[in-house]
């Protein structure tokens, strides 16, 4: 079990708290992204302005035809899915059911769509159900457990539906209107690109999913239902800034950063895993200026062309973005990606060239790992990784007798689907090539860690959260999921452990 100093815990406390809250918000949206994508495709195909009337299939979009599904999906299905997911996150299936009932009351009272209301009522109702169950836990007479459980959930759901109808629904309607006015003000005044000053730095601190799915998606869905598209879906998802950073490192980077950047481009631009470029920005904080300028350029381009997406693009791959682009927005969207890439590349290139001599000296001195992550990511046998695996400080890590056998390795990231899946694949391949058997390597969200993993691998900015979620596991921090020297250390240590147990 690894330990964390008090100073480290305190310094990362605020960041961890913000990440956890942001993850909770995005956690209600991300599992339901397939439903949002399906709604986007149905909307594009079955609205009166869609392709079917031109093909002589107008009956499909007439009232009573399949196109009639569009309204009920966004008004009822999508908010209720979000509410159920939020409830389950707090109190399992029971919380999901009560949260869904409560949200239905708010939906009926609302003049617009209850995405924000669902994100409030789903978890809140589940929390109240959990507290209510705790009041009579182990106090119910034998034989009456099911009766009490069923009626308590039903009565609480009924009461919360009334609360949702008379309070939450009207309040969220008012709040959504004010937020919409604020967004429209930014659009009308041309100030929307300034949001990149907040969005781009927050992304590289692993708040990308929280911003995109926890904040922008609910508001963007309101706009998409009214106008058929929303620019908000592109504020965070535009792959241009990340592509510009990786191109700059491919040309002007040094050492491992330069060598890994071309492969990262494919993962980022085509795979849509934006987390892959975050370590490159964290390597040189000055690069924040490049991604902010690139992001603002992309937003300004979409603003000028009035372009947007029909529904969220997830993951943020150029393929997903083009599939969700509104029919009148292809020029603007494509230009926004190209111009954001160019602006980011040019500024990042200047920054990298200015420090290139110093970086080359550091690389020659063998200090690149420290330069990249500003952490103790040193290569070789004496490292915190081996020390962590051995359950002792690094200096004592060479003693295999103290090492705990590792048979279950989990890669964890914010959502558990992007960068962690890529890292798990890389390590599995390394273990296979090394002939190591009997070790499972999986990936999952940090919030879903159960403490059963022998070893948890996370990006260094997420390790504090992982330790809190799974305190009895051994933890390894990496700087780059795609190509970390610590993978070889893990493989080597597992091999040594296997040999000592023969």
mmCIF file of N, CA and C in Angstrom, residues 248-346:
data_model
loop_
_atom_site.group_PDB
_atom_site.id
_atom_site.type_symbol
_atom_site.label_atom_id
_atom_site.label_comp_id
_atom_site.label_asym_id
_atom_site.label_seq_id
_atom_site.Cartn_x
_atom_site.Cartn_y
_atom_site.Cartn_z
ATOM 1 N N UNK A 248 3.268 20.378 -33.370
ATOM 2 C CA UNK A 248 4.421 21.178 -32.972
ATOM 3 C C UNK A 248 5.483 20.312 -32.306
ATOM 4 N N UNK A 249 5.061 19.371 -31.450
ATOM 5 C CA UNK A 249 6.023 18.475 -30.820
ATOM 6 C C UNK A 249 6.642 17.525 -31.836
ATOM 7 N N UNK A 250 5.867 17.126 -32.846
ATOM 8 C CA UNK A 250 6.402 16.237 -33.880
ATOM 9 C C UNK A 250 7.524 16.898 -34.658
ATOM 10 N N UNK A 251 7.443 18.222 -34.795
ATOM 11 C CA UNK A 251 8.445 18.960 -35.580
ATOM 12 C C UNK A 251 9.552 19.530 -34.699
ATOM 13 N N UNK A 252 9.186 20.135 -33.590
ATOM 14 C CA UNK A 252 10.154 20.883 -32.778
ATOM 15 C C UNK A 252 10.411 20.272 -31.400
ATOM 16 N N UNK A 253 9.764 19.150 -31.093
ATOM 17 C CA UNK A 253 10.001 18.524 -29.801
ATOM 18 C C UNK A 253 11.335 17.812 -29.775
ATOM 19 N N UNK A 254 11.667 17.234 -28.611
ATOM 20 C CA UNK A 254 12.921 16.496 -28.482
ATOM 21 C C UNK A 254 12.640 15.162 -27.805
ATOM 22 N N UNK A 255 13.499 14.204 -28.064
ATOM 23 C CA UNK A 255 13.471 12.939 -27.360
ATOM 24 C C UNK A 255 12.156 12.184 -27.422
ATOM 25 N N UNK A 256 11.743 11.680 -26.259
ATOM 26 C CA UNK A 256 10.550 10.848 -26.183
ATOM 27 C C UNK A 256 9.306 11.621 -26.580
ATOM 28 N N UNK A 257 9.243 12.905 -26.240
ATOM 29 C CA UNK A 257 8.086 13.717 -26.596
ATOM 30 C C UNK A 257 7.937 13.804 -28.112
ATOM 31 N N UNK A 258 9.023 14.025 -28.793
ATOM 32 C CA UNK A 258 8.988 14.115 -30.259
ATOM 33 C C UNK A 258 8.641 12.767 -30.878
ATOM 34 N N UNK A 259 9.212 11.696 -30.314
ATOM 35 C CA UNK A 259 8.989 10.377 -30.882
ATOM 36 C C UNK A 259 7.565 9.868 -30.696
ATOM 37 N N UNK A 260 6.913 10.257 -29.588
ATOM 38 C CA UNK A 260 5.570 9.741 -29.311
ATOM 39 C C UNK A 260 4.460 10.603 -29.897
ATOM 40 N N UNK A 261 4.780 11.840 -30.264
ATOM 41 C CA UNK A 261 3.751 12.771 -30.750
ATOM 42 C C UNK A 261 3.036 12.295 -32.018
ATOM 43 N N UNK A 262 3.743 11.772 -33.028
ATOM 44 C CA UNK A 262 3.023 11.332 -34.243
ATOM 45 C C UNK A 262 1.980 10.254 -33.959
ATOM 46 N N UNK A 263 2.304 9.296 -33.123
ATOM 47 C CA UNK A 263 1.321 8.275 -32.781
ATOM 48 C C UNK A 263 0.163 8.854 -31.991
ATOM 49 N N UNK A 264 0.476 9.829 -31.145
ATOM 50 C CA UNK A 264 -0.569 10.473 -30.348
ATOM 51 C C UNK A 264 -1.546 11.236 -31.244
ATOM 52 N N UNK A 265 -1.064 11.734 -32.370
ATOM 53 C CA UNK A 265 -1.936 12.459 -33.308
ATOM 54 C C UNK A 265 -3.072 11.561 -33.783
ATOM 55 N N UNK A 266 -2.760 10.321 -34.123
ATOM 56 C CA UNK A 266 -3.781 9.398 -34.602
ATOM 57 C C UNK A 266 -4.804 9.115 -33.513
ATOM 58 N N UNK A 267 -4.298 8.865 -32.309
ATOM 59 C CA UNK A 267 -5.193 8.572 -31.190
ATOM 60 C C UNK A 267 -6.090 9.769 -30.896
ATOM 61 N N UNK A 268 -5.527 10.948 -30.934
ATOM 62 C CA UNK A 268 -6.279 12.163 -30.611
ATOM 63 C C UNK A 268 -7.268 12.536 -31.710
ATOM 64 N N UNK A 269 -6.781 12.664 -32.928
ATOM 65 C CA UNK A 269 -7.596 13.225 -34.009
ATOM 66 C C UNK A 269 -8.626 12.230 -34.533
ATOM 67 N N UNK A 270 -8.229 10.982 -34.705
ATOM 68 C CA UNK A 270 -9.149 9.976 -35.233
ATOM 69 C C UNK A 270 -9.862 9.212 -34.119
ATOM 70 N N UNK A 271 -9.139 8.912 -33.053
ATOM 71 C CA UNK A 271 -9.737 8.172 -31.951
ATOM 72 C C UNK A 271 -10.566 9.032 -31.023
ATOM 73 N N UNK A 272 -10.295 10.334 -31.006
ATOM 74 C CA UNK A 272 -11.074 11.248 -30.180
ATOM 75 C C UNK A 272 -10.693 11.259 -28.713
ATOM 76 N N UNK A 273 -9.547 10.682 -28.352
ATOM 77 C CA UNK A 273 -9.103 10.679 -26.958
ATOM 78 C C UNK A 273 -8.241 11.927 -26.735
ATOM 79 N N UNK A 274 -8.860 13.010 -26.320
ATOM 80 C CA UNK A 274 -8.145 14.273 -26.173
ATOM 81 C C UNK A 274 -7.145 14.239 -25.022
ATOM 82 N N UNK A 275 -7.362 13.366 -24.030
ATOM 83 C CA UNK A 275 -6.451 13.316 -22.889
ATOM 84 C C UNK A 275 -5.018 13.031 -23.302
ATOM 85 N N UNK A 276 -4.829 12.495 -24.507
ATOM 86 C CA UNK A 276 -3.495 12.103 -24.947
ATOM 87 C C UNK A 276 -2.564 13.306 -25.084
ATOM 88 N N UNK A 277 -3.113 14.499 -25.364
ATOM 89 C CA UNK A 277 -2.227 15.659 -25.542
ATOM 90 C C UNK A 277 -2.050 16.473 -24.259
ATOM 91 N N UNK A 278 -2.805 16.174 -23.215
ATOM 92 C CA UNK A 278 -2.701 16.961 -21.993
ATOM 93 C C UNK A 278 -1.293 16.946 -21.396
ATOM 94 N N UNK A 279 -0.614 15.775 -21.316
ATOM 95 C CA UNK A 279 0.735 15.784 -20.740
ATOM 96 C C UNK A 279 1.714 16.659 -21.510
ATOM 97 N N UNK A 280 1.523 16.794 -22.806
ATOM 98 C CA UNK A 280 2.411 17.631 -23.599
ATOM 99 C C UNK A 280 2.264 19.103 -23.211
ATOM 100 N N UNK A 281 1.036 19.501 -22.889
ATOM 101 C CA UNK A 281 0.812 20.875 -22.444
ATOM 102 C C UNK A 281 1.333 21.061 -21.019
ATOM 103 N N UNK A 282 1.084 20.079 -20.160
ATOM 104 C CA UNK A 282 1.556 20.168 -18.782
ATOM 105 C C UNK A 282 3.073 20.184 -18.714
ATOM 106 N N UNK A 283 3.721 19.633 -19.720
ATOM 107 C CA UNK A 283 5.180 19.647 -19.785
ATOM 108 C C UNK A 283 5.715 21.057 -19.834
ATOM 109 N N UNK A 284 5.004 21.913 -20.561
ATOM 110 C CA UNK A 284 5.391 23.323 -20.666
ATOM 111 C C UNK A 284 4.149 24.184 -20.473
ATOM 112 N N UNK A 285 3.919 24.685 -19.277
ATOM 113 C CA UNK A 285 2.702 25.463 -19.010
ATOM 114 C C UNK A 285 2.485 26.640 -19.958
ATOM 115 N N UNK A 286 3.551 27.150 -20.542
ATOM 116 C CA UNK A 286 3.401 28.249 -21.496
ATOM 117 C C UNK A 286 2.549 27.860 -22.698
ATOM 118 N N UNK A 287 2.466 26.563 -22.963
ATOM 119 C CA UNK A 287 1.672 26.095 -24.096
ATOM 120 C C UNK A 287 0.179 26.310 -23.890
ATOM 121 N N UNK A 288 -0.217 26.644 -22.660
ATOM 122 C CA UNK A 288 -1.612 27.010 -22.414
ATOM 123 C C UNK A 288 -2.012 28.165 -23.325
ATOM 124 N N UNK A 289 -1.076 29.095 -23.561
ATOM 125 C CA UNK A 289 -1.364 30.232 -24.446
ATOM 126 C C UNK A 289 -1.710 29.757 -25.846
ATOM 127 N N UNK A 290 -1.029 28.704 -26.297
ATOM 128 C CA UNK A 290 -1.270 28.191 -27.649
ATOM 129 C C UNK A 290 -2.652 27.564 -27.766
ATOM 130 N N UNK A 291 -3.034 26.735 -26.782
ATOM 131 C CA UNK A 291 -4.332 26.073 -26.890
ATOM 132 C C UNK A 291 -5.487 27.057 -26.661
ATOM 133 N N UNK A 292 -5.277 28.060 -25.818
ATOM 134 C CA UNK A 292 -6.317 29.078 -25.626
ATOM 135 C C UNK A 292 -6.531 29.853 -26.921
ATOM 136 N N UNK A 293 -5.436 30.262 -27.567
ATOM 137 C CA UNK A 293 -5.547 31.002 -28.826
ATOM 138 C C UNK A 293 -6.178 30.132 -29.906
ATOM 139 N N UNK A 294 -5.783 28.867 -29.975
ATOM 140 C CA UNK A 294 -6.358 27.966 -30.970
ATOM 141 C C UNK A 294 -7.829 27.703 -30.712
ATOM 142 N N UNK A 295 -8.175 27.466 -29.443
ATOM 143 C CA UNK A 295 -9.579 27.238 -29.108
ATOM 144 C C UNK A 295 -10.444 28.444 -29.432
ATOM 145 N N UNK A 296 -9.951 29.636 -29.087
ATOM 146 C CA UNK A 296 -10.703 30.864 -29.367
ATOM 147 C C UNK A 296 -10.867 31.069 -30.868
ATOM 148 N N UNK A 297 -9.844 30.708 -31.628
ATOM 149 C CA UNK A 297 -9.928 30.826 -33.095
ATOM 150 C C UNK A 297 -11.012 29.908 -33.651
ATOM 151 N N UNK A 298 -11.059 28.682 -33.138
ATOM 152 C CA UNK A 298 -12.089 27.751 -33.588
ATOM 153 C C UNK A 298 -13.488 28.226 -33.252
ATOM 154 N N UNK A 299 -13.670 28.740 -32.034
ATOM 155 C CA UNK A 299 -14.983 29.246 -31.628
ATOM 156 C C UNK A 299 -15.379 30.446 -32.491
ATOM 157 N N UNK A 300 -14.426 31.361 -32.719
ATOM 158 C CA UNK A 300 -14.714 32.543 -33.538
ATOM 159 C C UNK A 300 -15.107 32.139 -34.959
ATOM 160 N N UNK A 301 -14.455 31.137 -35.494
ATOM 161 C CA UNK A 301 -14.776 30.670 -36.850
ATOM 162 C C UNK A 301 -16.205 30.124 -36.910
ATOM 163 N N UNK A 302 -16.569 29.302 -35.948
ATOM 164 C CA UNK A 302 -17.937 28.783 -35.916
ATOM 165 C C UNK A 302 -18.958 29.891 -35.675
ATOM 166 N N UNK A 303 -18.567 30.884 -34.923
ATOM 167 C CA UNK A 303 -19.459 32.008 -34.662
ATOM 168 C C UNK A 303 -19.719 32.792 -35.941
ATOM 169 N N UNK A 304 -18.669 33.031 -36.712
ATOM 170 C CA UNK A 304 -18.790 33.785 -37.968
ATOM 171 C C UNK A 304 -19.658 33.028 -38.977
ATOM 172 N N UNK A 305 -19.467 31.722 -39.069
ATOM 173 C CA UNK A 305 -20.200 30.922 -40.043
ATOM 174 C C UNK A 305 -21.545 30.433 -39.509
ATOM 175 N N UNK A 306 -21.818 30.684 -38.230
ATOM 176 C CA UNK A 306 -23.072 30.215 -37.649
ATOM 177 C C UNK A 306 -23.192 28.705 -37.652
ATOM 178 N N UNK A 307 -22.081 28.013 -37.469
ATOM 179 C CA UNK A 307 -22.072 26.555 -37.565
ATOM 180 C C UNK A 307 -22.214 25.904 -36.203
ATOM 181 N N UNK A 308 -22.608 24.634 -36.214
ATOM 182 C CA UNK A 308 -22.789 23.889 -34.982
ATOM 183 C C UNK A 308 -23.058 22.426 -35.260
ATOM 184 N N UNK A 309 -23.181 21.655 -34.186
ATOM 185 C CA UNK A 309 -23.478 20.230 -34.285
ATOM 186 C C UNK A 309 -24.920 19.974 -33.871
ATOM 187 N N UNK A 310 -25.491 18.875 -34.371
ATOM 188 C CA UNK A 310 -26.859 18.519 -34.014
ATOM 189 C C UNK A 310 -26.941 17.939 -32.603
ATOM 190 N N UNK A 311 -25.893 17.239 -32.181
ATOM 191 C CA UNK A 311 -25.859 16.626 -30.861
ATOM 192 C C UNK A 311 -24.396 16.477 -30.462
ATOM 193 N N UNK A 312 -24.111 16.092 -29.218
ATOM 194 C CA UNK A 312 -22.716 16.013 -28.776
ATOM 195 C C UNK A 312 -21.895 15.042 -29.607
ATOM 196 N N UNK A 313 -20.640 15.392 -29.816
ATOM 197 C CA UNK A 313 -19.698 14.506 -30.502
ATOM 198 C C UNK A 313 -18.877 13.798 -29.438
ATOM 199 N N UNK A 314 -19.109 12.524 -29.268
ATOM 200 C CA UNK A 314 -18.391 11.766 -28.246
ATOM 201 C C UNK A 314 -18.045 10.386 -28.783
ATOM 202 N N UNK A 315 -16.742 10.058 -28.778
ATOM 203 C CA UNK A 315 -15.628 10.897 -28.344
ATOM 204 C C UNK A 315 -15.367 12.030 -29.326
ATOM 205 N N UNK A 316 -14.455 12.939 -28.957
ATOM 206 C CA UNK A 316 -14.207 14.124 -29.774
ATOM 207 C C UNK A 316 -13.347 13.849 -30.989
ATOM 208 N N UNK A 317 -13.688 12.819 -31.732
ATOM 209 C CA UNK A 317 -12.972 12.465 -32.952
ATOM 210 C C UNK A 317 -13.485 13.314 -34.107
ATOM 211 N N UNK A 318 -12.629 13.591 -35.068
ATOM 212 C CA UNK A 318 -13.067 14.344 -36.247
ATOM 213 C C UNK A 318 -14.161 13.574 -36.981
ATOM 214 N N UNK A 319 -14.132 12.253 -36.880
ATOM 215 C CA UNK A 319 -15.169 11.441 -37.519
ATOM 216 C C UNK A 319 -16.511 11.674 -36.848
ATOM 217 N N UNK A 320 -16.538 11.634 -35.516
ATOM 218 C CA UNK A 320 -17.791 11.855 -34.781
ATOM 219 C C UNK A 320 -18.302 13.272 -34.994
ATOM 220 N N UNK A 321 -17.383 14.224 -35.062
ATOM 221 C CA UNK A 321 -17.776 15.626 -35.257
ATOM 222 C C UNK A 321 -18.443 15.809 -36.617
ATOM 223 N N UNK A 322 -17.866 15.247 -37.650
ATOM 224 C CA UNK A 322 -18.436 15.397 -38.989
ATOM 225 C C UNK A 322 -19.779 14.676 -39.104
ATOM 226 N N UNK A 323 -19.917 13.552 -38.413
ATOM 227 C CA UNK A 323 -21.187 12.824 -38.455
ATOM 228 C C UNK A 323 -22.307 13.614 -37.783
ATOM 229 N N UNK A 324 -21.971 14.430 -36.783
ATOM 230 C CA UNK A 324 -22.982 15.191 -36.059
ATOM 231 C C UNK A 324 -23.099 16.635 -36.542
ATOM 232 N N UNK A 325 -22.336 17.009 -37.567
ATOM 233 C CA UNK A 325 -22.391 18.376 -38.088
ATOM 234 C C UNK A 325 -23.714 18.633 -38.793
ATOM 235 N N UNK A 326 -24.329 19.767 -38.485
ATOM 236 C CA UNK A 326 -25.576 20.148 -39.152
ATOM 237 C C UNK A 326 -25.332 20.332 -40.640
ATOM 238 N N UNK A 327 -26.360 20.111 -41.438
ATOM 239 C CA UNK A 327 -26.198 20.104 -42.898
ATOM 240 C C UNK A 327 -25.685 21.426 -43.447
ATOM 241 N N UNK A 328 -25.935 22.544 -42.751
ATOM 242 C CA UNK A 328 -25.496 23.842 -43.252
ATOM 243 C C UNK A 328 -24.208 24.322 -42.585
ATOM 244 N N UNK A 329 -23.503 23.420 -41.893
ATOM 245 C CA UNK A 329 -22.371 23.856 -41.068
ATOM 246 C C UNK A 329 -21.037 23.215 -41.418
ATOM 247 N N UNK A 330 -20.973 22.437 -42.478
ATOM 248 C CA UNK A 330 -19.734 21.711 -42.765
ATOM 249 C C UNK A 330 -18.555 22.645 -43.037
ATOM 250 N N UNK A 331 -18.777 23.699 -43.784
ATOM 251 C CA UNK A 331 -17.683 24.626 -44.092
ATOM 252 C C UNK A 331 -17.143 25.247 -42.820
ATOM 253 N N UNK A 332 -18.036 25.765 -41.974
ATOM 254 C CA UNK A 332 -17.604 26.406 -40.748
ATOM 255 C C UNK A 332 -16.911 25.447 -39.797
ATOM 256 N N UNK A 333 -17.465 24.251 -39.626
ATOM 257 C CA UNK A 333 -16.880 23.287 -38.698
ATOM 258 C C UNK A 333 -15.502 22.844 -39.165
ATOM 259 N N UNK A 334 -15.380 22.518 -40.445
ATOM 260 C CA UNK A 334 -14.077 22.074 -40.968
ATOM 261 C C UNK A 334 -13.046 23.188 -40.862
ATOM 262 N N UNK A 335 -13.441 24.407 -41.213
ATOM 263 C CA UNK A 335 -12.526 25.547 -41.100
ATOM 264 C C UNK A 335 -12.130 25.798 -39.649
ATOM 265 N N UNK A 336 -13.072 25.614 -38.734
ATOM 266 C CA UNK A 336 -12.760 25.863 -37.322
ATOM 267 C C UNK A 336 -11.683 24.902 -36.830
ATOM 268 N N UNK A 337 -11.725 23.662 -37.295
ATOM 269 C CA UNK A 337 -10.705 22.689 -36.900
ATOM 270 C C UNK A 337 -9.361 23.044 -37.534
ATOM 271 N N UNK A 338 -9.383 23.393 -38.814
ATOM 272 C CA UNK A 338 -8.139 23.720 -39.525
ATOM 273 C C UNK A 338 -7.478 24.959 -38.936
ATOM 274 N N UNK A 339 -8.252 26.025 -38.754
ATOM 275 C CA UNK A 339 -7.676 27.277 -38.245
ATOM 276 C C UNK A 339 -7.221 27.145 -36.805
ATOM 277 N N UNK A 340 -7.986 26.399 -35.981
ATOM 278 C CA UNK A 340 -7.559 26.176 -34.593
ATOM 279 C C UNK A 340 -6.236 25.419 -34.559
ATOM 280 N N UNK A 341 -6.080 24.464 -35.472
ATOM 281 C CA UNK A 341 -4.831 23.700 -35.545
ATOM 282 C C UNK A 341 -3.668 24.595 -35.939
ATOM 283 N N UNK A 342 -3.877 25.421 -36.953
ATOM 284 C CA UNK A 342 -2.801 26.283 -37.459
ATOM 285 C C UNK A 342 -2.354 27.275 -36.393
ATOM 286 N N UNK A 343 -3.308 27.954 -35.764
ATOM 287 C CA UNK A 343 -2.963 28.954 -34.753
ATOM 288 C C UNK A 343 -2.234 28.306 -33.583
ATOM 289 N N UNK A 344 -2.729 27.184 -33.112
ATOM 290 C CA UNK A 344 -2.076 26.492 -31.996
ATOM 291 C C UNK A 344 -0.675 26.046 -32.388
ATOM 292 N N UNK A 345 -0.545 25.491 -33.582
ATOM 293 C CA UNK A 345 0.760 25.018 -34.052
ATOM 294 C C UNK A 345 1.775 26.156 -34.118
ATOM 295 N N UNK A 346 1.384 27.277 -34.666
ATOM 296 C CA UNK A 346 2.323 28.396 -34.822
ATOM 297 C C UNK A 346 2.800 28.915 -33.468
#
